[in-house]
Amino acid sequence: MLQTKVFITRRLPIELEQLRSLATVEVWPERQPPPHKILLEKVKEIDGLLCLLTDQIDRQLIESGKLKVISQMAVGYDNIDIAAATARQIPVGYTPGVLTDATADFTWALLMAAARRVVEADRFTRAGLWQTWEPDLLLGPNVTGATLGIVGFGRIGQAIARRAKGFEMRILYTSRQRCQPELEQSLGVEFYPLEHLLEESDFVTLHTPSADDTYHLISDRQFELMKQSAILINTARGTIVDPDSLYRALANGKIAGAAVDVTEPEPLPSDSPLLTLDNLIIAPHIGSASRQTRSKMATMAIANLIAGLTGDHLADCVNPEVYNF
Ligand code: DGY
């Protein structure tokens, strides 16, 4: 039995031989994440932790163990107390880049599905309601030539812009920092403050990280600014949209529709009023769920874990300042 021990909080879609040659590996076998209580026990005996966005890696947990590395299989890491990890000089790995296209593709799928009412159409057909071709059956707005507002213009926001260009859309974006004029020009995008972007856009798509300043960024006031015909897409984090405001906006026709891959909380409770709305599509956080992408994410997360265990710098590290201590 190898001295070095690691805990992986879910089964991964790749083989783990290389890791097993370096460490004793325990993989949580259940479909549900390990309860926090179990994580607190595990962390006392392990050197490395590979976790997912469903695991709460808080200060108490970080301070209970002697971890050398935390490796998250996701690009987002709002479930991890980074400050607490940094204070203990624990590098935190993540998996940026490899999921950009898969997430942008899925965002586009949701945008198209919401605009052209694909999910409603399927329900309609299966319910035996398709009687004939009708001139006004399940109408939706044009996507080609419409105005798209991208909120958050990192890798995924920019990948969305590239797709939108092919649909001859007018593309507006907002972000903390305006990008270089050359990039704006090559992507064919215009920088707009959030409020103006919301007023102008036919489709609004969210790509900001979850942070204090993006918490409920889209609430009643922002829905008031949007067009009544607008459609909102969220494949970023559920906390960016106030769920009560979203319900009111969709139920009262303040906007025409929405499609979300992320919710607050996740999953939604079975009595959530959002589940009663026909003009809302809800997916179970599968933006990055292409086979190839999930396999690359797992491979990157294992590589970060191994680097942390063997004392190398993590290739993708959220808190590289730990190396300057
Ligand atoms: C992430 O990586 O942060 C996504 O939400 C899941 O792939």
mmCIF file of C-alpha atoms and ligand atoms in Angstrom:
data_model
loop_
_atom_site.group_PDB
_atom_site.id
_atom_site.type_symbol
_atom_site.label_atom_id
_atom_site.label_comp_id
_atom_site.label_asym_id
_atom_site.label_seq_id
_atom_site.Cartn_x
_atom_site.Cartn_y
_atom_site.Cartn_z
ATOM 1 C CA MET A 1 0.000 0.000 0.000
ATOM 2 C CA LEU A 2 1.451 3.340 -1.069
ATOM 3 C CA GLN A 3 1.946 5.979 1.622
ATOM 4 C CA THR A 4 0.523 8.840 -0.417
ATOM 5 C CA LYS A 5 -3.262 8.849 -0.318
ATOM 6 C CA VAL A 6 -5.816 10.561 -2.477
ATOM 7 C CA PHE A 7 -9.570 10.780 -2.450
ATOM 8 C CA ILE A 8 -11.619 11.331 -5.603
ATOM 9 C CA THR A 9 -15.159 12.437 -4.901
ATOM 10 C CA ARG A 10 -16.821 10.670 -7.873
ATOM 11 C CA ARG A 11 -16.107 8.043 -10.506
ATOM 12 C CA LEU A 12 -14.275 9.575 -13.467
ATOM 13 C CA PRO A 13 -14.608 8.682 -17.154
ATOM 14 C CA ILE A 14 -10.898 7.731 -17.494
ATOM 15 C CA GLU A 15 -8.500 5.046 -16.262
ATOM 16 C CA LEU A 16 -6.390 5.905 -13.195
ATOM 17 C CA GLU A 17 -3.314 3.630 -13.589
ATOM 18 C CA GLN A 18 -0.721 6.407 -13.513
ATOM 19 C CA LEU A 19 -2.199 7.848 -10.347
ATOM 20 C CA ARG A 20 -2.507 4.380 -8.780
ATOM 21 C CA SER A 21 1.211 3.811 -9.351
ATOM 22 C CA LEU A 22 1.935 6.859 -7.164
ATOM 23 C CA ALA A 23 -0.735 6.802 -4.534
ATOM 24 C CA THR A 24 -3.400 4.797 -2.789
ATOM 25 C CA VAL A 25 -6.554 5.948 -4.486
ATOM 26 C CA GLU A 26 -10.046 5.922 -3.027
ATOM 27 C CA VAL A 27 -12.936 6.812 -5.289
ATOM 28 C CA TRP A 28 -16.342 7.695 -3.816
ATOM 29 C CA PRO A 29 -18.614 5.131 -5.464
ATOM 30 C CA GLU A 30 -22.034 6.781 -5.125
ATOM 31 C CA ARG A 31 -23.980 8.871 -7.634
ATOM 32 C CA GLN A 32 -24.607 11.538 -4.980
ATOM 33 C CA PRO A 33 -21.599 13.534 -3.717
ATOM 34 C CA PRO A 34 -19.985 12.466 -0.443
ATOM 35 C CA PRO A 35 -21.644 14.227 2.503
ATOM 36 C CA HIS A 36 -19.560 17.034 4.011
ATOM 37 C CA LYS A 37 -19.155 14.968 7.198
ATOM 38 C CA ILE A 38 -17.457 12.189 5.229
ATOM 39 C CA LEU A 39 -15.201 14.688 3.434
ATOM 40 C CA LEU A 40 -14.178 16.108 6.800
ATOM 41 C CA GLU A 41 -13.116 12.624 7.934
ATOM 42 C CA LYS A 42 -11.360 11.749 4.658
ATOM 43 C CA VAL A 43 -9.372 14.952 4.520
ATOM 44 C CA LYS A 44 -7.585 14.040 7.760
ATOM 45 C CA GLU A 45 -5.888 11.071 6.105
ATOM 46 C CA ILE A 46 -5.211 12.162 2.527
ATOM 47 C CA ASP A 47 -2.538 14.158 0.669
ATOM 48 C CA GLY A 48 -4.562 14.996 -2.400
ATOM 49 C CA LEU A 49 -8.221 15.662 -3.087
ATOM 50 C CA LEU A 50 -9.867 15.579 -6.515
ATOM 51 C CA CYS A 51 -13.255 17.252 -6.233
ATOM 52 C CA LEU A 52 -16.201 18.467 -8.301
ATOM 53 C CA LEU A 53 -18.308 21.620 -8.182
ATOM 54 C CA THR A 54 -20.875 19.785 -6.024
ATOM 55 C CA ASP A 55 -18.389 19.380 -3.144
ATOM 56 C CA GLN A 56 -18.193 22.160 -0.548
ATOM 57 C CA ILE A 57 -14.484 22.629 0.076
ATOM 58 C CA ASP A 58 -14.723 25.220 2.829
ATOM 59 C CA ARG A 59 -12.267 26.640 5.341
ATOM 60 C CA GLN A 60 -13.152 24.078 8.029
ATOM 61 C CA LEU A 61 -12.413 21.235 5.633
ATOM 62 C CA ILE A 62 -9.191 22.774 4.348
ATOM 63 C CA GLU A 63 -7.955 23.463 7.868
ATOM 64 C CA SER A 64 -8.833 19.956 9.100
ATOM 65 C CA GLY A 65 -6.296 18.198 6.912
ATOM 66 C CA LYS A 66 -2.766 18.244 5.615
ATOM 67 C CA LEU A 67 -3.596 18.448 1.929
ATOM 68 C CA LYS A 68 -0.797 19.041 -0.554
ATOM 69 C CA VAL A 69 -3.149 19.708 -3.422
ATOM 70 C CA ILE A 70 -6.803 20.261 -4.283
ATOM 71 C CA SER A 71 -7.679 19.478 -7.888
ATOM 72 C CA GLN A 72 -11.101 20.522 -9.155
ATOM 73 C CA MET A 73 -12.548 18.930 -12.288
ATOM 74 C CA ALA A 74 -14.256 22.111 -13.537
ATOM 75 C CA VAL A 75 -13.370 25.544 -14.802
ATOM 76 C CA GLY A 76 -15.494 27.180 -12.065
ATOM 77 C CA TYR A 77 -14.310 26.885 -8.466
ATOM 78 C CA ASP A 78 -16.832 28.871 -6.447
ATOM 79 C CA ASN A 79 -17.341 25.787 -4.222
ATOM 80 C CA ILE A 80 -13.760 26.101 -2.907
ATOM 81 C CA ASP A 81 -12.534 28.596 -0.314
ATOM 82 C CA ILE A 82 -9.512 29.715 -2.314
ATOM 83 C CA ALA A 83 -8.336 32.179 0.347
ATOM 84 C CA ALA A 84 -8.257 29.388 2.935
ATOM 85 C CA ALA A 85 -6.318 27.111 0.567
ATOM 86 C CA THR A 86 -3.854 29.881 -0.278
ATOM 87 C CA ALA A 87 -3.307 30.688 3.400
ATOM 88 C CA ARG A 88 -2.264 27.061 3.863
ATOM 89 C CA GLN A 89 -0.136 27.144 0.682
ATOM 90 C CA ILE A 90 -2.274 24.505 -0.965
ATOM 91 C CA PRO A 91 -2.359 24.868 -4.756
ATOM 92 C CA VAL A 92 -5.824 24.517 -6.282
ATOM 93 C CA GLY A 93 -6.052 23.089 -9.793
ATOM 94 C CA TYR A 94 -8.885 23.609 -12.286
ATOM 95 C CA THR A 95 -9.628 22.752 -15.921
ATOM 96 C CA PRO A 96 -9.931 25.867 -18.089
ATOM 97 C CA GLY A 97 -9.940 25.842 -21.892
ATOM 98 C CA VAL A 98 -10.899 22.248 -22.629
ATOM 99 C CA LEU A 99 -14.595 22.849 -22.064
ATOM 100 C CA THR A 100 -14.933 26.148 -23.917
ATOM 101 C CA ASP A 101 -16.296 24.746 -27.170
ATOM 102 C CA ALA A 102 -18.525 22.110 -25.598
ATOM 103 C CA THR A 103 -20.084 24.751 -23.334
ATOM 104 C CA ALA A 104 -20.460 27.248 -26.177
ATOM 105 C CA ASP A 105 -22.062 24.546 -28.346
ATOM 106 C CA PHE A 106 -24.548 23.711 -25.608
ATOM 107 C CA THR A 107 -25.301 27.387 -25.013
ATOM 108 C CA TRP A 108 -26.052 27.644 -28.702
ATOM 109 C CA ALA A 109 -28.260 24.551 -28.542
ATOM 110 C CA LEU A 110 -30.267 26.147 -25.715
ATOM 111 C CA LEU A 111 -30.524 29.464 -27.552
ATOM 112 C CA MET A 112 -31.818 27.758 -30.694
ATOM 113 C CA ALA A 113 -34.125 25.470 -28.734
ATOM 114 C CA ALA A 114 -35.658 28.351 -26.784
ATOM 115 C CA ALA A 115 -36.050 30.560 -29.856
ATOM 116 C CA ARG A 116 -37.630 27.849 -31.998
ATOM 117 C CA ARG A 117 -39.503 26.195 -29.134
ATOM 118 C CA VAL A 118 -38.010 22.752 -29.707
ATOM 119 C CA VAL A 119 -38.888 21.347 -26.274
ATOM 120 C CA GLU A 120 -42.478 22.642 -26.424
ATOM 121 C CA ALA A 121 -42.810 21.225 -29.940
ATOM 122 C CA ASP A 122 -41.713 17.787 -28.769
ATOM 123 C CA ARG A 123 -44.155 17.875 -25.839
ATOM 124 C CA PHE A 124 -46.927 19.053 -28.185
ATOM 125 C CA THR A 125 -46.298 16.208 -30.641
ATOM 126 C CA ARG A 126 -46.083 13.493 -27.992
ATOM 127 C CA ALA A 127 -49.311 14.772 -26.419
ATOM 128 C CA GLY A 128 -51.080 13.956 -29.727
ATOM 129 C CA LEU A 129 -51.830 17.642 -30.446
ATOM 130 C CA TRP A 130 -50.294 17.721 -33.958
ATOM 131 C CA GLN A 131 -53.360 17.766 -36.217
ATOM 132 C CA THR A 132 -52.188 19.583 -39.325
ATOM 133 C CA TRP A 133 -49.728 22.191 -40.656
ATOM 134 C CA GLU A 134 -50.796 25.563 -39.219
ATOM 135 C CA PRO A 135 -49.497 28.998 -40.255
ATOM 136 C CA ASP A 136 -49.154 30.189 -36.662
ATOM 137 C CA LEU A 137 -48.181 27.016 -34.842
ATOM 138 C CA LEU A 138 -45.372 27.395 -32.260
ATOM 139 C CA LEU A 139 -43.942 30.581 -33.701
ATOM 140 C CA GLY A 140 -40.688 31.987 -32.378
ATOM 141 C CA PRO A 141 -38.287 34.781 -33.271
ATOM 142 C CA ASN A 142 -35.564 34.707 -35.924
ATOM 143 C CA VAL A 143 -32.099 33.905 -34.663
ATOM 144 C CA THR A 144 -30.283 34.906 -37.854
ATOM 145 C CA GLY A 145 -29.821 38.660 -37.904
ATOM 146 C CA ALA A 146 -31.009 39.197 -34.283
ATOM 147 C CA THR A 147 -29.085 41.135 -31.615
ATOM 148 C CA LEU A 148 -27.183 39.018 -29.087
ATOM 149 C CA GLY A 149 -25.957 40.377 -25.737
ATOM 150 C CA ILE A 150 -23.073 38.454 -24.163
ATOM 151 C CA VAL A 151 -22.566 39.149 -20.450
ATOM 152 C CA GLY A 152 -19.012 38.130 -19.499
ATOM 153 C CA PHE A 153 -16.461 37.950 -22.280
ATOM 154 C CA GLY A 154 -13.897 35.349 -21.294
ATOM 155 C CA ARG A 155 -13.122 32.221 -23.298
ATOM 156 C CA ILE A 156 -16.719 30.967 -23.449
ATOM 157 C CA GLY A 157 -18.239 34.404 -24.144
ATOM 158 C CA GLN A 158 -15.835 34.831 -27.057
ATOM 159 C CA ALA A 159 -16.622 31.339 -28.388
ATOM 160 C CA ILE A 160 -20.295 32.347 -28.379
ATOM 161 C CA ALA A 161 -19.445 35.464 -30.387
ATOM 162 C CA ARG A 162 -17.725 33.298 -33.015
ATOM 163 C CA ARG A 163 -20.868 31.194 -33.361
ATOM 164 C CA ALA A 164 -23.104 34.280 -33.489
ATOM 165 C CA LYS A 165 -21.045 35.728 -36.311
ATOM 166 C CA GLY A 166 -22.053 32.784 -38.480
ATOM 167 C CA PHE A 167 -25.679 33.697 -37.786
ATOM 168 C CA GLU A 168 -25.084 37.269 -38.970
ATOM 169 C CA MET A 169 -26.063 38.634 -35.570
ATOM 170 C CA ARG A 170 -25.323 42.045 -34.141
ATOM 171 C CA ILE A 171 -23.170 41.123 -31.164
ATOM 172 C CA LEU A 172 -22.947 43.242 -27.999
ATOM 173 C CA TYR A 173 -20.848 42.301 -25.016
ATOM 174 C CA THR A 174 -20.184 43.554 -21.530
ATOM 175 C CA SER A 175 -17.393 42.547 -19.186
ATOM 176 C CA ARG A 176 -15.299 43.900 -16.336
ATOM 177 C CA GLN A 177 -12.630 44.887 -18.813
ATOM 178 C CA ARG A 178 -13.143 46.005 -22.367
ATOM 179 C CA CYS A 179 -11.066 43.888 -24.751
ATOM 180 C CA GLN A 180 -8.508 45.098 -27.267
ATOM 181 C CA PRO A 181 -9.916 46.895 -30.346
ATOM 182 C CA GLU A 182 -8.311 44.264 -32.626
ATOM 183 C CA LEU A 183 -10.195 41.475 -30.847
ATOM 184 C CA GLU A 184 -13.454 43.460 -30.957
ATOM 185 C CA GLN A 185 -12.938 43.976 -34.639
ATOM 186 C CA SER A 186 -12.066 40.403 -35.492
ATOM 187 C CA LEU A 187 -15.062 39.042 -33.566
ATOM 188 C CA GLY A 188 -17.346 41.834 -34.817
ATOM 189 C CA VAL A 189 -18.500 42.789 -31.299
ATOM 190 C CA GLU A 190 -19.475 46.091 -29.658
ATOM 191 C CA PHE A 191 -18.838 46.888 -25.981
ATOM 192 C CA TYR A 192 -21.987 48.004 -24.112
ATOM 193 C CA PRO A 193 -22.649 48.714 -20.436
ATOM 194 C CA LEU A 194 -24.902 45.981 -18.997
ATOM 195 C CA GLU A 195 -28.049 48.127 -18.843
ATOM 196 C CA HIS A 196 -27.843 49.197 -22.481
ATOM 197 C CA LEU A 197 -26.999 45.683 -23.576
ATOM 198 C CA LEU A 198 -30.140 44.408 -21.823
ATOM 199 C CA GLU A 199 -32.292 47.082 -23.497
ATOM 200 C CA GLU A 200 -30.968 46.331 -26.991
ATOM 201 C CA SER A 201 -30.654 42.547 -27.077
ATOM 202 C CA ASP A 202 -33.062 39.949 -28.476
ATOM 203 C CA PHE A 203 -31.048 37.216 -26.757
ATOM 204 C CA VAL A 204 -28.982 37.668 -23.593
ATOM 205 C CA THR A 205 -26.480 34.974 -22.651
ATOM 206 C CA LEU A 206 -24.593 34.875 -19.332
ATOM 207 C CA HIS A 207 -20.930 33.872 -19.044
ATOM 208 C CA THR A 208 -19.633 35.515 -15.867
ATOM 209 C CA PRO A 209 -18.136 33.577 -12.956
ATOM 210 C CA SER A 210 -20.029 33.250 -9.704
ATOM 211 C CA ALA A 211 -18.685 35.981 -7.397
ATOM 212 C CA ASP A 212 -19.973 38.514 -4.885
ATOM 213 C CA ASP A 213 -20.458 41.119 -7.607
ATOM 214 C CA THR A 214 -22.326 38.762 -9.950
ATOM 215 C CA TYR A 215 -24.698 37.372 -7.310
ATOM 216 C CA HIS A 216 -28.240 37.969 -8.627
ATOM 217 C CA LEU A 217 -26.805 40.234 -11.308
ATOM 218 C CA ILE A 218 -30.032 39.575 -13.199
ATOM 219 C CA SER A 219 -32.979 40.448 -10.956
ATOM 220 C CA ASP A 220 -36.301 42.346 -11.274
ATOM 221 C CA ARG A 221 -34.699 45.605 -12.357
ATOM 222 C CA GLN A 222 -32.678 43.957 -15.146
ATOM 223 C CA PHE A 223 -35.720 42.032 -16.400
ATOM 224 C CA GLU A 224 -37.584 45.379 -16.529
ATOM 225 C CA LEU A 225 -34.921 46.688 -18.899
ATOM 226 C CA MET A 226 -35.107 43.718 -21.266
ATOM 227 C CA LYS A 227 -37.353 43.532 -24.323
ATOM 228 C CA GLN A 228 -40.645 41.683 -23.841
ATOM 229 C CA SER A 229 -39.588 39.496 -26.753
ATOM 230 C CA ALA A 230 -36.164 38.737 -25.255
ATOM 231 C CA ILE A 231 -34.832 35.298 -24.393
ATOM 232 C CA LEU A 232 -32.325 34.746 -21.546
ATOM 233 C CA ILE A 233 -29.762 31.925 -21.602
ATOM 234 C CA ASN A 234 -27.689 30.919 -18.570
ATOM 235 C CA THR A 235 -25.001 28.244 -18.815
ATOM 236 C CA ALA A 236 -22.679 29.924 -16.273
ATOM 237 C CA ARG A 237 -23.830 29.680 -12.650
ATOM 238 C CA GLY A 238 -27.336 29.640 -11.154
ATOM 239 C CA THR A 239 -26.510 32.317 -8.585
ATOM 240 C CA ILE A 240 -26.185 34.963 -11.316
ATOM 241 C CA VAL A 241 -29.965 35.035 -11.803
ATOM 242 C CA ASP A 242 -32.438 35.633 -8.963
ATOM 243 C CA PRO A 243 -34.798 32.635 -9.358
ATOM 244 C CA ASP A 244 -37.830 34.502 -7.961
ATOM 245 C CA SER A 245 -37.274 37.347 -10.417
ATOM 246 C CA LEU A 246 -36.852 34.848 -13.249
ATOM 247 C CA TYR A 247 -40.167 33.251 -12.353
ATOM 248 C CA ARG A 248 -41.947 36.624 -12.232
ATOM 249 C CA ALA A 249 -40.378 37.751 -15.524
ATOM 250 C CA LEU A 250 -41.429 34.583 -17.355
ATOM 251 C CA ALA A 251 -44.857 34.189 -15.755
ATOM 252 C CA ASN A 252 -45.790 37.854 -16.282
ATOM 253 C CA GLY A 253 -44.441 38.093 -19.829
ATOM 254 C CA LYS A 254 -41.682 40.589 -18.976
ATOM 255 C CA ILE A 255 -39.489 38.472 -21.250
ATOM 256 C CA ALA A 256 -40.554 35.818 -23.759
ATOM 257 C CA GLY A 257 -38.483 32.862 -22.644
ATOM 258 C CA ALA A 258 -35.398 31.481 -21.009
ATOM 259 C CA ALA A 259 -33.185 28.416 -21.161
ATOM 260 C CA VAL A 260 -30.887 27.554 -18.295
ATOM 261 C CA ASP A 261 -28.341 24.821 -17.628
ATOM 262 C CA VAL A 262 -27.697 26.062 -14.086
ATOM 263 C CA THR A 263 -30.080 26.986 -11.286
ATOM 264 C CA GLU A 264 -30.137 28.188 -7.709
ATOM 265 C CA PRO A 265 -30.188 25.762 -5.958
ATOM 266 C CA GLU A 266 -29.061 22.727 -7.971
ATOM 267 C CA PRO A 267 -31.045 20.659 -8.509
ATOM 268 C CA LEU A 268 -34.275 22.667 -8.210
ATOM 269 C CA PRO A 269 -36.649 21.365 -5.542
ATOM 270 C CA SER A 270 -39.545 19.427 -7.080
ATOM 271 C CA ASP A 271 -42.008 22.121 -5.967
ATOM 272 C CA SER A 272 -40.079 24.988 -7.596
ATOM 273 C CA PRO A 273 -42.539 27.219 -9.479
ATOM 274 C CA LEU A 274 -39.956 27.441 -12.279
ATOM 275 C CA LEU A 275 -40.796 23.825 -13.176
ATOM 276 C CA THR A 276 -44.366 24.873 -14.055
ATOM 277 C CA LEU A 277 -43.361 27.272 -16.841
ATOM 278 C CA ASP A 278 -43.683 26.305 -20.509
ATOM 279 C CA ASN A 279 -41.454 29.154 -21.649
ATOM 280 C CA LEU A 280 -38.460 27.934 -19.646
ATOM 281 C CA ILE A 281 -36.099 25.130 -20.670
ATOM 282 C CA ILE A 282 -34.083 23.648 -17.800
ATOM 283 C CA ALA A 283 -31.112 21.314 -18.330
ATOM 284 C CA PRO A 284 -29.247 19.534 -15.477
ATOM 285 C CA HIS A 285 -25.873 21.367 -15.686
ATOM 286 C CA ILE A 286 -24.555 19.494 -18.737
ATOM 287 C CA GLY A 287 -22.907 22.353 -20.649
ATOM 288 C CA SER A 288 -19.527 20.599 -20.792
ATOM 289 C CA ALA A 289 -20.986 17.116 -21.179
ATOM 290 C CA SER A 290 -19.491 15.913 -24.433
ATOM 291 C CA ARG A 291 -17.638 12.610 -24.032
ATOM 292 C CA GLN A 292 -14.381 14.052 -25.319
ATOM 293 C CA THR A 293 -14.580 17.143 -23.113
ATOM 294 C CA ARG A 294 -15.377 15.289 -19.894
ATOM 295 C CA SER A 295 -12.509 12.914 -20.571
ATOM 296 C CA LYS A 296 -10.125 15.850 -21.153
ATOM 297 C CA MET A 297 -11.344 17.558 -17.963
ATOM 298 C CA ALA A 298 -10.710 14.397 -15.935
ATOM 299 C CA THR A 299 -7.252 13.958 -17.519
ATOM 300 C CA MET A 300 -6.333 17.556 -16.668
ATOM 301 C CA ALA A 301 -7.623 17.199 -13.123
ATOM 302 C CA ILE A 302 -5.550 14.027 -12.609
ATOM 303 C CA ALA A 303 -2.459 15.751 -14.055
ATOM 304 C CA ASN A 304 -2.919 18.659 -11.625
ATOM 305 C CA LEU A 305 -3.394 16.222 -8.758
ATOM 306 C CA ILE A 306 -0.212 14.310 -9.641
ATOM 307 C CA ALA A 307 1.775 17.542 -10.018
ATOM 308 C CA GLY A 308 0.657 18.646 -6.550
ATOM 309 C CA LEU A 309 1.549 15.279 -5.013
ATOM 310 C CA THR A 310 5.007 15.173 -6.602
ATOM 311 C CA GLY A 311 5.858 18.780 -5.748
ATOM 312 C CA ASP A 312 5.606 20.145 -9.313
ATOM 313 C CA HIS A 313 3.759 23.336 -10.186
ATOM 314 C CA LEU A 314 0.206 22.695 -11.332
ATOM 315 C CA ALA A 315 -0.227 23.429 -15.044
ATOM 316 C CA ASP A 316 -3.576 25.118 -14.339
ATOM 317 C CA CYS A 317 -3.551 26.662 -10.912
ATOM 318 C CA VAL A 318 -6.189 29.021 -9.491
ATOM 319 C CA ASN A 319 -3.815 30.419 -6.853
ATOM 320 C CA PRO A 320 -0.253 30.407 -8.288
ATOM 321 C CA GLU A 321 0.728 32.851 -5.542
ATOM 322 C CA VAL A 322 1.200 29.781 -3.306
ATOM 323 C CA TYR A 323 4.489 29.267 -5.161
ATOM 324 C CA ASN A 324 5.814 32.661 -4.042
ATOM 325 C CA PHE A 325 5.562 32.042 -0.318
HETATM 326 C C1 DGY B 1 -17.491 24.104 -14.886
HETATM 327 O O1 DGY B 1 -16.517 23.459 -15.311
HETATM 328 O O2 DGY B 1 -17.360 25.028 -14.092
HETATM 329 C C2 DGY B 1 -18.836 23.725 -15.417
HETATM 330 O O3 DGY B 1 -19.853 24.362 -14.765
HETATM 331 C C3 DGY B 1 -19.050 22.232 -15.426
HETATM 332 O O4 DGY B 1 -18.293 21.723 -16.445
#
